[in-house]
Amino acid sequence: MKLNVTNTSVSAVVQKTKEHIDNMLHPKRMWVILSGAVLLISLIAAFMQPYRRSIVLWFPEIKTGMLKAEMRLIPWHSGKVVAVSAIVEELLLGPANPKLKPFTDQRAKLKEVIQSKNEFIIALDAKALFVSSVKPELSDYSKFFTAIAKSVRFNTGIKHLAIAIEGYIVFLQ
């Protein structure tokens, strides 16, 4: 089978293609199409990321020692036990602001959070109190426990809280 292509048929196709491209790239249509494409890409990117919620944590200021608030974004979880765990883990990581000092070394870990009726028990390991990188004279443990309680209460609404270290309750509110 032999194709019978003439100059006039090729030029007609080229002319139709040129008209179609000129019609699509007309400034009014081009900006609408580009805006729609940017909106579509933005929506896809927004829906692909997990929902994050903001929490407020309190850390002592280096100069005065007063508790100052710091906002963080954490992935959203359903359930108060998971929310309390995420808040305490962020507190144990320390502040992002260099003007604030951490309570503990970053090696301190949260063992578990136990819910008992209306009370939550936060179990920490011993490294939360006995750490090498934070000088003991700079650590105020009552302020540390108060900051945990304040952060948990502010972000979750939990009022009854106990902090246990190695199985012994050291703070009760």
Tab-separated table of N, CA and C in Angstrom:
chain	number	residue	atom	x	y	z
A	1	MET	N	0.842	-1.165	0.000
A	1	MET	CA	0.000	0.000	0.000
A	1	MET	C	0.887	1.228	0.000
A	2	LYS	N	0.589	2.115	-0.865
A	2	LYS	CA	1.391	3.302	-1.042
A	2	LYS	C	0.627	4.510	-0.524
A	3	LEU	N	1.353	5.310	0.311
A	3	LEU	CA	0.734	6.527	0.821
A	3	LEU	C	0.804	7.605	-0.240
A	4	ASN	N	-0.288	8.235	-0.436
A	4	ASN	CA	-0.339	9.302	-1.403
A	4	ASN	C	-0.403	10.618	-0.640
A	5	VAL	N	0.781	11.163	-0.342
A	5	VAL	CA	0.859	12.397	0.421
A	5	VAL	C	1.290	13.503	-0.527
A	6	THR	N	0.537	14.551	-0.512
A	6	THR	CA	0.872	15.681	-1.359
A	6	THR	C	1.266	16.851	-0.488
A	7	ASN	N	1.858	17.805	-1.106
A	7	ASN	CA	2.258	19.013	-0.393
A	7	ASN	C	1.054	19.745	0.175
A	8	THR	N	-0.032	19.713	-0.522
A	8	THR	CA	-1.208	20.437	-0.051
A	8	THR	C	-1.809	19.781	1.181
A	9	SER	N	-1.807	18.440	1.253
A	9	SER	CA	-2.371	17.777	2.433
A	9	SER	C	-1.467	17.982	3.648
A	10	VAL	N	-0.152	17.954	3.465
A	10	VAL	CA	0.778	18.194	4.576
A	10	VAL	C	0.655	19.636	5.040
A	11	SER	N	0.600	20.554	4.111
A	11	SER	CA	0.483	21.954	4.509
A	11	SER	C	-0.863	22.225	5.181
A	12	ALA	N	-1.901	21.509	4.792
A	12	ALA	CA	-3.206	21.676	5.434
A	12	ALA	C	-3.152	21.184	6.883
A	13	VAL	N	-2.476	20.057	7.115
A	13	VAL	CA	-2.339	19.524	8.481
A	13	VAL	C	-1.504	20.483	9.324
A	14	VAL	N	-0.428	20.982	8.755
A	14	VAL	CA	0.426	21.929	9.480
A	14	VAL	C	-0.355	23.194	9.795
A	15	GLN	N	-1.130	23.672	8.850
A	15	GLN	CA	-1.923	24.879	9.065
A	15	GLN	C	-2.970	24.656	10.157
A	16	LYS	N	-3.648	23.507	10.141
A	16	LYS	CA	-4.657	23.206	11.164
A	16	LYS	C	-3.997	23.099	12.544
A	17	THR	N	-2.827	22.455	12.603
A	17	THR	CA	-2.106	22.324	13.877
A	17	THR	C	-1.693	23.689	14.392
A	18	LYS	N	-1.196	24.536	13.509
A	18	LYS	CA	-0.788	25.885	13.904
A	18	LYS	C	-1.982	26.675	14.435
A	19	GLU	N	-3.117	26.568	13.786
A	19	GLU	CA	-4.317	27.269	14.250
A	19	GLU	C	-4.756	26.750	15.620
A	20	HIS	N	-4.683	25.435	15.790
A	20	HIS	CA	-5.081	24.846	17.070
A	20	HIS	C	-4.147	25.302	18.201
A	21	ILE	N	-2.846	25.311	17.944
A	21	ILE	CA	-1.880	25.765	18.961
A	21	ILE	C	-2.082	27.241	19.255
A	22	ASP	N	-2.271	28.048	18.229
A	22	ASP	CA	-2.516	29.478	18.450
A	22	ASP	C	-3.798	29.700	19.251
A	23	ASN	N	-4.808	28.894	18.974
A	23	ASN	CA	-6.067	29.008	19.698
A	23	ASN	C	-5.876	28.636	21.173
A	24	MET	N	-5.113	27.571	21.449
A	24	MET	CA	-4.887	27.126	22.832
A	24	MET	C	-3.969	28.083	23.590
A	25	LEU	N	-3.001	28.666	22.902
A	25	LEU	CA	-2.042	29.551	23.557
A	25	LEU	C	-2.463	31.010	23.529
A	26	HIS	N	-3.703	31.234	23.244
A	26	HIS	CA	-4.221	32.590	23.327
A	26	HIS	C	-4.032	33.059	24.765
A	27	PRO	N	-3.555	34.286	24.993
A	27	PRO	CA	-3.215	34.716	26.356
A	27	PRO	C	-4.305	34.494	27.395
A	28	LYS	N	-5.556	34.749	27.022
A	28	LYS	CA	-6.628	34.559	28.006
A	28	LYS	C	-6.761	33.090	28.387
A	29	ARG	N	-6.734	32.229	27.408
A	29	ARG	CA	-6.871	30.800	27.685
A	29	ARG	C	-5.612	30.241	28.341
A	30	MET	N	-4.451	30.713	27.923
A	30	MET	CA	-3.196	30.188	28.460
A	30	MET	C	-3.117	30.411	29.967
A	31	TRP	N	-3.489	31.587	30.444
A	31	TRP	CA	-3.407	31.869	31.876
A	31	TRP	C	-4.428	31.062	32.666
A	32	VAL	N	-5.580	30.833	32.087
A	32	VAL	CA	-6.584	30.001	32.755
A	32	VAL	C	-6.079	28.563	32.863
A	33	ILE	N	-5.503	28.052	31.795
A	33	ILE	CA	-4.981	26.682	31.802
A	33	ILE	C	-3.819	26.558	32.784
A	34	LEU	N	-2.897	27.518	32.767
A	34	LEU	CA	-1.762	27.467	33.700
A	34	LEU	C	-2.219	27.587	35.153
A	35	SER	N	-3.180	28.454	35.412
A	35	SER	CA	-3.704	28.594	36.779
A	35	SER	C	-4.375	27.306	37.237
A	36	GLY	N	-5.127	26.697	36.357
A	36	GLY	CA	-5.767	25.418	36.693
A	36	GLY	C	-4.746	24.325	36.964
A	37	ALA	N	-3.668	24.297	36.173
A	37	ALA	CA	-2.627	23.289	36.389
A	37	ALA	C	-1.922	23.501	37.728
A	38	VAL	N	-1.623	24.748	38.071
A	38	VAL	CA	-0.979	25.048	39.356
A	38	VAL	C	-1.901	24.684	40.514
A	39	LEU	N	-3.175	24.994	40.395
A	39	LEU	CA	-4.140	24.642	41.435
A	39	LEU	C	-4.239	23.129	41.606
A	40	LEU	N	-4.284	22.414	40.507
A	40	LEU	CA	-4.367	20.956	40.562
A	40	LEU	C	-3.126	20.354	41.216
A	41	ILE	N	-1.958	20.832	40.868
A	41	ILE	CA	-0.712	20.341	41.478
A	41	ILE	C	-0.680	20.668	42.965
A	42	SER	N	-1.125	21.849	43.343
A	42	SER	CA	-1.158	22.230	44.763
A	42	SER	C	-2.108	21.344	45.558
A	43	LEU	N	-3.273	21.077	45.008
A	43	LEU	CA	-4.238	20.212	45.697
A	43	LEU	C	-3.704	18.791	45.852
A	44	ILE	N	-3.075	18.281	44.824
A	44	ILE	CA	-2.501	16.936	44.908
A	44	ILE	C	-1.422	16.893	45.980
A	45	ALA	N	-0.555	17.899	46.019
A	45	ALA	CA	0.505	17.936	47.034
A	45	ALA	C	-0.069	18.069	48.440
A	46	ALA	N	-1.123	18.848	48.601
A	46	ALA	CA	-1.726	19.034	49.928
A	46	ALA	C	-2.385	17.757	50.424
A	47	PHE	N	-3.043	17.028	49.546
A	47	PHE	CA	-3.732	15.813	49.978
A	47	PHE	C	-2.786	14.633	50.167
A	48	MET	N	-1.608	14.694	49.596
A	48	MET	CA	-0.654	13.596	49.764
A	48	MET	C	0.069	13.669	51.102
A	49	GLN	N	0.139	14.832	51.720
A	49	GLN	CA	0.823	14.979	53.000
A	49	GLN	C	-0.127	14.623	54.131
A	50	PRO	N	0.410	14.017	55.202
A	50	PRO	CA	-0.468	13.701	56.334
A	50	PRO	C	-0.885	14.974	57.059
A	51	TYR	N	-2.065	14.921	57.673
A	51	TYR	CA	-2.566	16.072	58.414
A	51	TYR	C	-1.720	16.266	59.662
A	52	ARG	N	-1.322	17.474	59.925
A	52	ARG	CA	-0.528	17.783	61.116
A	52	ARG	C	-1.312	18.737	61.992
A	53	ARG	N	-1.114	18.575	63.288
A	53	ARG	CA	-1.750	19.503	64.219
A	53	ARG	C	-0.664	20.199	65.011
A	54	SER	N	-0.953	21.399	65.421
A	54	SER	CA	0.037	22.158	66.184
A	54	SER	C	-0.147	21.874	67.667
A	55	ILE	N	0.980	21.768	68.356
A	55	ILE	CA	0.965	21.603	69.805
A	55	ILE	C	1.871	22.669	70.404
A	56	VAL	N	1.651	22.961	71.666
A	56	VAL	CA	2.467	23.943	72.376
A	56	VAL	C	3.206	23.207	73.483
A	57	LEU	N	4.524	23.384	73.511
A	57	LEU	CA	5.368	22.774	74.535
A	57	LEU	C	6.030	23.883	75.336
A	58	TRP	N	6.340	23.616	76.586
A	58	TRP	CA	6.998	24.605	77.427
A	58	TRP	C	8.384	24.123	77.815
A	59	PHE	N	9.371	25.024	77.633
A	59	PHE	CA	10.764	24.771	77.996
A	59	PHE	C	11.281	25.959	78.792
A	60	PRO	N	12.294	25.750	79.650
A	60	PRO	CA	12.841	26.881	80.406
A	60	PRO	C	13.750	27.739	79.528
A	61	GLU	N	13.692	29.022	79.771
A	61	GLU	CA	14.569	29.955	79.075
A	61	GLU	C	15.960	29.850	79.697
A	62	ILE	N	17.005	30.008	78.908
A	62	ILE	CA	18.370	29.851	79.415
A	62	ILE	C	18.699	30.921	80.442
A	63	LYS	N	18.342	32.172	80.170
A	63	LYS	CA	18.733	33.273	81.062
A	63	LYS	C	17.912	33.318	82.342
A	64	THR	N	16.602	33.265	82.227
A	64	THR	CA	15.747	33.465	83.402
A	64	THR	C	15.264	32.163	84.031
A	65	GLY	N	15.203	31.093	83.273
A	65	GLY	CA	14.686	29.833	83.789
A	65	GLY	C	13.170	29.744	83.764
A	66	MET	N	12.505	30.794	83.308
A	66	MET	CA	11.039	30.774	83.232
A	66	MET	C	10.599	29.918	82.046
A	67	LEU	N	9.452	29.291	82.180
A	67	LEU	CA	8.929	28.452	81.110
A	67	LEU	C	8.397	29.317	79.975
A	68	LYS	N	8.857	29.029	78.773
A	68	LYS	CA	8.413	29.736	77.567
A	68	LYS	C	7.806	28.723	76.604
A	69	ALA	N	6.811	29.160	75.878
A	69	ALA	CA	6.094	28.274	74.958
A	69	ALA	C	6.823	28.161	73.624
A	70	GLU	N	6.716	26.978	73.038
A	70	GLU	CA	7.254	26.719	71.704
A	70	GLU	C	6.226	25.882	70.951
A	71	MET	N	5.928	26.266	69.719
A	71	MET	CA	4.935	25.547	68.936
A	71	MET	C	5.613	24.532	68.027
A	72	ARG	N	5.010	23.350	67.912
A	72	ARG	CA	5.499	22.297	67.025
A	72	ARG	C	4.331	21.738	66.225
A	73	LEU	N	4.649	21.150	65.098
A	73	LEU	CA	3.652	20.451	64.288
A	73	LEU	C	3.948	18.960	64.369
A	74	ILE	N	2.931	18.183	64.735
A	74	ILE	CA	3.095	16.734	64.813
A	74	ILE	C	1.999	16.082	63.983
A	75	PRO	N	2.241	14.871	63.495
A	75	PRO	CA	1.176	14.174	62.761
A	75	PRO	C	-0.033	13.947	63.654
A	76	TRP	N	-1.213	14.071	63.069
A	76	TRP	CA	-2.441	13.907	63.828
A	76	TRP	C	-2.690	12.433	64.073
A	77	HIS	N	-3.044	12.102	65.321
A	77	HIS	CA	-3.408	10.737	65.691
A	77	HIS	C	-4.727	10.790	66.441
A	78	SER	N	-5.520	9.768	66.276
A	78	SER	CA	-6.754	9.698	67.058
A	78	SER	C	-6.457	8.954	68.348
A	79	GLY	N	-7.088	9.353	69.407
A	79	GLY	CA	-6.887	8.715	70.696
A	79	GLY	C	-5.988	9.545	71.589
A	80	LYS	N	-6.379	9.649	72.847
A	80	LYS	CA	-5.623	10.488	73.780
A	80	LYS	C	-4.295	9.862	74.177
A	81	VAL	N	-4.227	8.540	74.259
A	81	VAL	CA	-2.977	7.884	74.657
A	81	VAL	C	-1.887	8.167	73.624
A	82	VAL	N	-2.229	8.076	72.357
A	82	VAL	CA	-1.259	8.347	71.291
A	82	VAL	C	-0.881	9.827	71.282
A	83	ALA	N	-1.841	10.698	71.542
A	83	ALA	CA	-1.561	12.137	71.580
A	83	ALA	C	-0.624	12.478	72.734
A	84	VAL	N	-0.867	11.901	73.917
A	84	VAL	CA	0.008	12.149	75.067
A	84	VAL	C	1.407	11.620	74.779
A	85	SER	N	1.509	10.452	74.167
A	85	SER	CA	2.816	9.889	73.815
A	85	SER	C	3.582	10.820	72.881
A	86	ALA	N	2.906	11.337	71.865
A	86	ALA	CA	3.564	12.229	70.905
A	86	ALA	C	4.029	13.519	71.577
A	87	ILE	N	3.223	14.059	72.486
A	87	ILE	CA	3.581	15.305	73.174
A	87	ILE	C	4.797	15.092	74.067
A	88	VAL	N	4.802	14.013	74.840
A	88	VAL	CA	5.925	13.757	75.750
A	88	VAL	C	7.195	13.446	74.964
A	89	GLU	N	7.087	12.721	73.867
A	89	GLU	CA	8.269	12.439	73.047
A	89	GLU	C	8.857	13.723	72.476
A	90	GLU	N	8.005	14.641	72.044
A	90	GLU	CA	8.501	15.931	71.548
A	90	GLU	C	9.173	16.726	72.665
A	91	LEU	N	8.618	16.664	73.875
A	91	LEU	CA	9.229	17.355	75.015
A	91	LEU	C	10.603	16.777	75.331
A	92	LEU	N	10.731	15.458	75.248
A	92	LEU	CA	12.010	14.818	75.549
A	92	LEU	C	13.069	15.128	74.490
A	93	LEU	N	12.636	15.437	73.270
A	93	LEU	CA	13.597	15.799	72.224
A	93	LEU	C	14.288	17.126	72.521
A	94	GLY	N	13.617	17.994	73.239
A	94	GLY	CA	14.202	19.289	73.565
A	94	GLY	C	13.677	20.382	72.665
A	95	PRO	N	14.049	21.628	72.975
A	95	PRO	CA	13.527	22.761	72.202
A	95	PRO	C	14.248	22.934	70.868
A	96	ALA	N	13.554	23.533	69.928
A	96	ALA	CA	14.163	23.896	68.647
A	96	ALA	C	14.786	25.284	68.731
A	97	ASN	N	14.284	26.100	69.634
A	97	ASN	CA	14.774	27.462	69.825
A	97	ASN	C	16.073	27.424	70.637
A	98	PRO	N	17.154	28.017	70.142
A	98	PRO	CA	18.419	27.987	70.889
A	98	PRO	C	18.397	28.813	72.174
A	99	LYS	N	17.387	29.663	72.359
A	99	LYS	CA	17.294	30.458	73.584
A	99	LYS	C	16.671	29.667	74.734
A	100	LEU	N	16.163	28.481	74.431
A	100	LEU	CA	15.553	27.630	75.444
A	100	LEU	C	16.461	26.435	75.700
A	101	LYS	N	16.405	25.909	76.925
A	101	LYS	CA	17.267	24.766	77.245
A	101	LYS	C	16.427	23.506	77.433
A	102	PRO	N	17.010	22.354	77.120
A	102	PRO	CA	16.275	21.104	77.299
A	102	PRO	C	16.239	20.700	78.766
A	103	PHE	N	15.253	19.898	79.113
A	103	PHE	CA	15.168	19.368	80.471
A	103	PHE	C	16.075	18.160	80.644
A	104	THR	N	16.148	17.336	79.619
A	104	THR	CA	16.895	16.087	79.709
A	104	THR	C	17.749	15.906	78.474
A	105	ASP	N	18.535	14.872	78.525
A	105	ASP	CA	19.322	14.468	77.376
A	105	ASP	C	18.382	13.830	76.352
A	106	GLN	N	18.771	13.842	75.092
A	106	GLN	CA	17.908	13.268	74.060
A	106	GLN	C	17.841	11.748	74.138
A	107	ARG	N	18.688	11.132	74.953
A	107	ARG	CA	18.636	9.678	75.110
A	107	ARG	C	17.504	9.241	76.030
A	108	ALA	N	16.894	10.168	76.736
A	108	ALA	CA	15.767	9.826	77.611
A	108	ALA	C	14.597	9.371	76.744
A	109	LYS	N	13.950	8.314	77.162
A	109	LYS	CA	12.873	7.724	76.359
A	109	LYS	C	11.585	7.618	77.158
A	110	LEU	N	10.509	7.675	76.438
A	110	LEU	CA	9.187	7.423	76.999
A	110	LEU	C	8.950	5.923	76.911
A	111	LYS	N	8.680	5.296	78.058
A	111	LYS	CA	8.415	3.854	78.036
A	111	LYS	C	7.003	3.569	77.545
A	112	GLU	N	6.021	4.176	78.204
A	112	GLU	CA	4.642	3.968	77.777
A	112	GLU	C	3.726	4.978	78.449
A	113	VAL	N	2.537	5.074	77.922
A	113	VAL	CA	1.478	5.886	78.517
A	113	VAL	C	0.321	4.941	78.811
A	114	ILE	N	-0.108	4.945	80.070
A	114	ILE	CA	-1.168	4.046	80.508
A	114	ILE	C	-2.383	4.886	80.890
A	115	GLN	N	-3.534	4.489	80.373
A	115	GLN	CA	-4.775	5.179	80.719
A	115	GLN	C	-5.539	4.327	81.719
A	116	SER	N	-5.890	4.943	82.835
A	116	SER	CA	-6.657	4.264	83.873
A	116	SER	C	-7.843	5.152	84.234
A	117	LYS	N	-9.002	4.826	83.687
A	117	LYS	CA	-10.218	5.624	83.854
A	117	LYS	C	-9.961	7.071	83.447
A	118	ASN	N	-9.920	7.998	84.408
A	118	ASN	CA	-9.719	9.415	84.088
A	118	ASN	C	-8.271	9.847	84.237
A	119	GLU	N	-7.388	8.946	84.627
A	119	GLU	CA	-5.999	9.315	84.897
A	119	GLU	C	-5.070	8.697	83.853
A	120	PHE	N	-4.052	9.448	83.508
A	120	PHE	CA	-3.032	8.958	82.593
A	120	PHE	C	-1.720	8.860	83.353
A	121	ILE	N	-1.023	7.757	83.178
A	121	ILE	CA	0.280	7.562	83.810
A	121	ILE	C	1.323	7.553	82.702
A	122	ILE	N	2.284	8.458	82.819
A	122	ILE	CA	3.372	8.555	81.849
A	122	ILE	C	4.585	7.877	82.467
A	123	ALA	N	5.050	6.803	81.851
A	123	ALA	CA	6.200	6.054	82.366
A	123	ALA	C	7.445	6.438	81.571
A	124	LEU	N	8.429	7.005	82.272
A	124	LEU	CA	9.702	7.398	81.667
A	124	LEU	C	10.803	6.479	82.177
A	125	ASP	N	11.888	6.358	81.422
A	125	ASP	CA	13.010	5.587	81.947
A	125	ASP	C	13.885	6.478	82.827
A	126	ALA	N	14.856	5.894	83.494
A	126	ALA	CA	15.667	6.626	84.473
A	126	ALA	C	16.534	7.695	83.821
A	127	LYS	N	16.806	7.587	82.544
A	127	LYS	CA	17.628	8.590	81.862
A	127	LYS	C	16.953	9.958	81.833
A	128	ALA	N	15.665	9.987	82.078
A	128	ALA	CA	14.955	11.268	82.114
A	128	ALA	C	15.428	12.121	83.283
A	129	LEU	N	15.890	11.491	84.359
A	129	LEU	CA	16.388	12.240	85.516
A	129	LEU	C	17.906	12.248	85.598
A	130	PHE	N	18.508	11.133	85.326
A	130	PHE	CA	19.950	10.995	85.517
A	130	PHE	C	20.635	10.972	84.161
A	131	VAL	N	21.055	12.135	83.735
A	131	VAL	CA	21.671	12.258	82.417
A	131	VAL	C	23.033	12.904	82.562
A	132	SER	N	23.871	12.696	81.562
A	132	SER	CA	25.230	13.212	81.657
A	132	SER	C	25.414	14.560	80.973
A	133	SER	N	24.677	14.824	79.900
A	133	SER	CA	24.943	16.048	79.141
A	133	SER	C	24.279	17.286	79.743
A	134	VAL	N	23.230	17.117	80.523
A	134	VAL	CA	22.585	18.254	81.173
A	134	VAL	C	23.074	18.277	82.610
A	135	LYS	N	23.674	19.391	83.005
A	135	LYS	CA	24.247	19.474	84.348
A	135	LYS	C	23.144	19.404	85.398
A	136	PRO	N	23.358	18.614	86.480
A	136	PRO	CA	22.300	18.464	87.476
A	136	PRO	C	21.910	19.773	88.145
A	137	GLU	N	22.855	20.695	88.309
A	137	GLU	CA	22.484	21.948	88.967
A	137	GLU	C	21.597	22.814	88.077
A	138	LEU	N	21.593	22.525	86.773
A	138	LEU	CA	20.731	23.281	85.862
A	138	LEU	C	19.353	22.638	85.717
A	139	SER	N	19.231	21.393	86.146
A	139	SER	CA	17.964	20.681	85.987
A	139	SER	C	17.075	20.912	87.194
A	140	ASP	N	15.899	21.385	86.933
A	140	ASP	CA	14.904	21.579	87.977
A	140	ASP	C	13.791	20.574	87.691
A	141	TYR	N	13.783	19.473	88.464
A	141	TYR	CA	12.874	18.376	88.153
A	141	TYR	C	11.417	18.744	88.378
A	142	SER	N	11.136	19.562	89.382
A	142	SER	CA	9.739	19.964	89.577
A	142	SER	C	9.258	20.795	88.388
A	143	LYS	N	10.144	21.612	87.834
A	143	LYS	CA	9.785	22.403	86.651
A	143	LYS	C	9.607	21.485	85.436
A	144	PHE	N	10.431	20.442	85.356
A	144	PHE	CA	10.331	19.459	84.274
A	144	PHE	C	8.973	18.764	84.319
A	145	PHE	N	8.574	18.303	85.496
A	145	PHE	CA	7.292	17.615	85.634
A	145	PHE	C	6.130	18.578	85.407
A	146	THR	N	6.280	19.811	85.859
A	146	THR	CA	5.242	20.821	85.630
A	146	THR	C	5.097	21.115	84.138
A	147	ALA	N	6.221	21.178	83.425
A	147	ALA	CA	6.168	21.439	81.982
A	147	ALA	C	5.488	20.290	81.244
A	148	ILE	N	5.760	19.052	81.663
A	148	ILE	CA	5.081	17.908	81.039
A	148	ILE	C	3.574	18.012	81.284
A	149	ALA	N	3.205	18.255	82.545
A	149	ALA	CA	1.780	18.334	82.886
A	149	ALA	C	1.102	19.490	82.152
A	150	LYS	N	1.768	20.637	82.087
A	150	LYS	CA	1.187	21.811	81.423
A	150	LYS	C	1.021	21.558	79.924
A	151	SER	N	2.029	20.946	79.302
A	151	SER	CA	1.957	20.657	77.868
A	151	SER	C	0.846	19.661	77.563
A	152	VAL	N	0.758	18.610	78.375
A	152	VAL	CA	-0.280	17.598	78.142
A	152	VAL	C	-1.665	18.183	78.396
A	153	ARG	N	-1.820	18.926	79.477
A	153	ARG	CA	-3.119	19.506	79.815
A	153	ARG	C	-3.565	20.505	78.748
A	154	PHE	N	-2.650	21.356	78.290
A	154	PHE	CA	-2.996	22.383	77.308
A	154	PHE	C	-3.401	21.766	75.970
A	155	ASN	N	-2.685	20.730	75.532
A	155	ASN	CA	-2.905	20.171	74.201
A	155	ASN	C	-3.982	19.094	74.137
A	156	THR	N	-4.283	18.455	75.260
A	156	THR	CA	-5.263	17.364	75.221
A	156	THR	C	-6.455	17.585	76.138
A	157	GLY	N	-6.326	18.452	77.122
A	157	GLY	CA	-7.414	18.674	78.064
A	157	GLY	C	-7.437	17.687	79.217
A	158	ILE	N	-6.424	16.849	79.333
A	158	ILE	CA	-6.357	15.860	80.415
A	158	ILE	C	-5.981	16.575	81.705
A	159	LYS	N	-6.735	16.312	82.759
A	159	LYS	CA	-6.495	17.008	84.026
A	159	LYS	C	-5.760	16.148	85.047
A	160	HIS	N	-5.994	14.849	85.065
A	160	HIS	CA	-5.380	13.957	86.053
A	160	HIS	C	-4.225	13.212	85.398
A	161	LEU	N	-3.037	13.466	85.913
A	161	LEU	CA	-1.828	12.970	85.277
A	161	LEU	C	-0.835	12.528	86.340
A	162	ALA	N	-0.160	11.428	86.095
A	162	ALA	CA	0.904	10.957	86.984
A	162	ALA	C	2.122	10.634	86.131
A	163	ILE	N	3.299	10.934	86.672
A	163	ILE	CA	4.546	10.624	85.978
A	163	ILE	C	5.294	9.607	86.822
A	164	ALA	N	5.657	8.500	86.194
A	164	ALA	CA	6.381	7.434	86.889
A	164	ALA	C	7.736	7.239	86.231
A	165	ILE	N	8.744	7.050	87.068
A	165	ILE	CA	10.088	6.752	86.575
A	165	ILE	C	10.512	5.430	87.189
A	166	GLU	N	10.813	4.470	86.317
A	166	GLU	CA	11.179	3.111	86.728
A	166	GLU	C	10.137	2.510	87.667
A	167	GLY	N	8.875	2.780	87.407
A	167	GLY	CA	7.790	2.180	88.168
A	167	GLY	C	7.349	2.943	89.399
A	168	TYR	N	8.065	3.982	89.786
A	168	TYR	CA	7.708	4.767	90.973
A	168	TYR	C	7.087	6.086	90.542
A	169	ILE	N	5.943	6.403	91.110
A	169	ILE	CA	5.272	7.658	90.772
A	169	ILE	C	6.006	8.795	91.467
A	170	VAL	N	6.504	9.738	90.663
A	170	VAL	CA	7.277	10.862	91.199
A	170	VAL	C	6.513	12.182	91.104
A	171	PHE	N	5.434	12.192	90.352
A	171	PHE	CA	4.655	13.425	90.192
A	171	PHE	C	3.203	13.036	90.002
A	172	LEU	N	2.332	13.715	90.710
A	172	LEU	CA	0.904	13.433	90.625
A	172	LEU	C	0.153	14.753	90.569
A	173	GLN	N	-0.746	14.863	89.605
A	173	GLN	CA	-1.533	16.094	89.503
A	173	GLN	C	-2.966	15.755	89.228
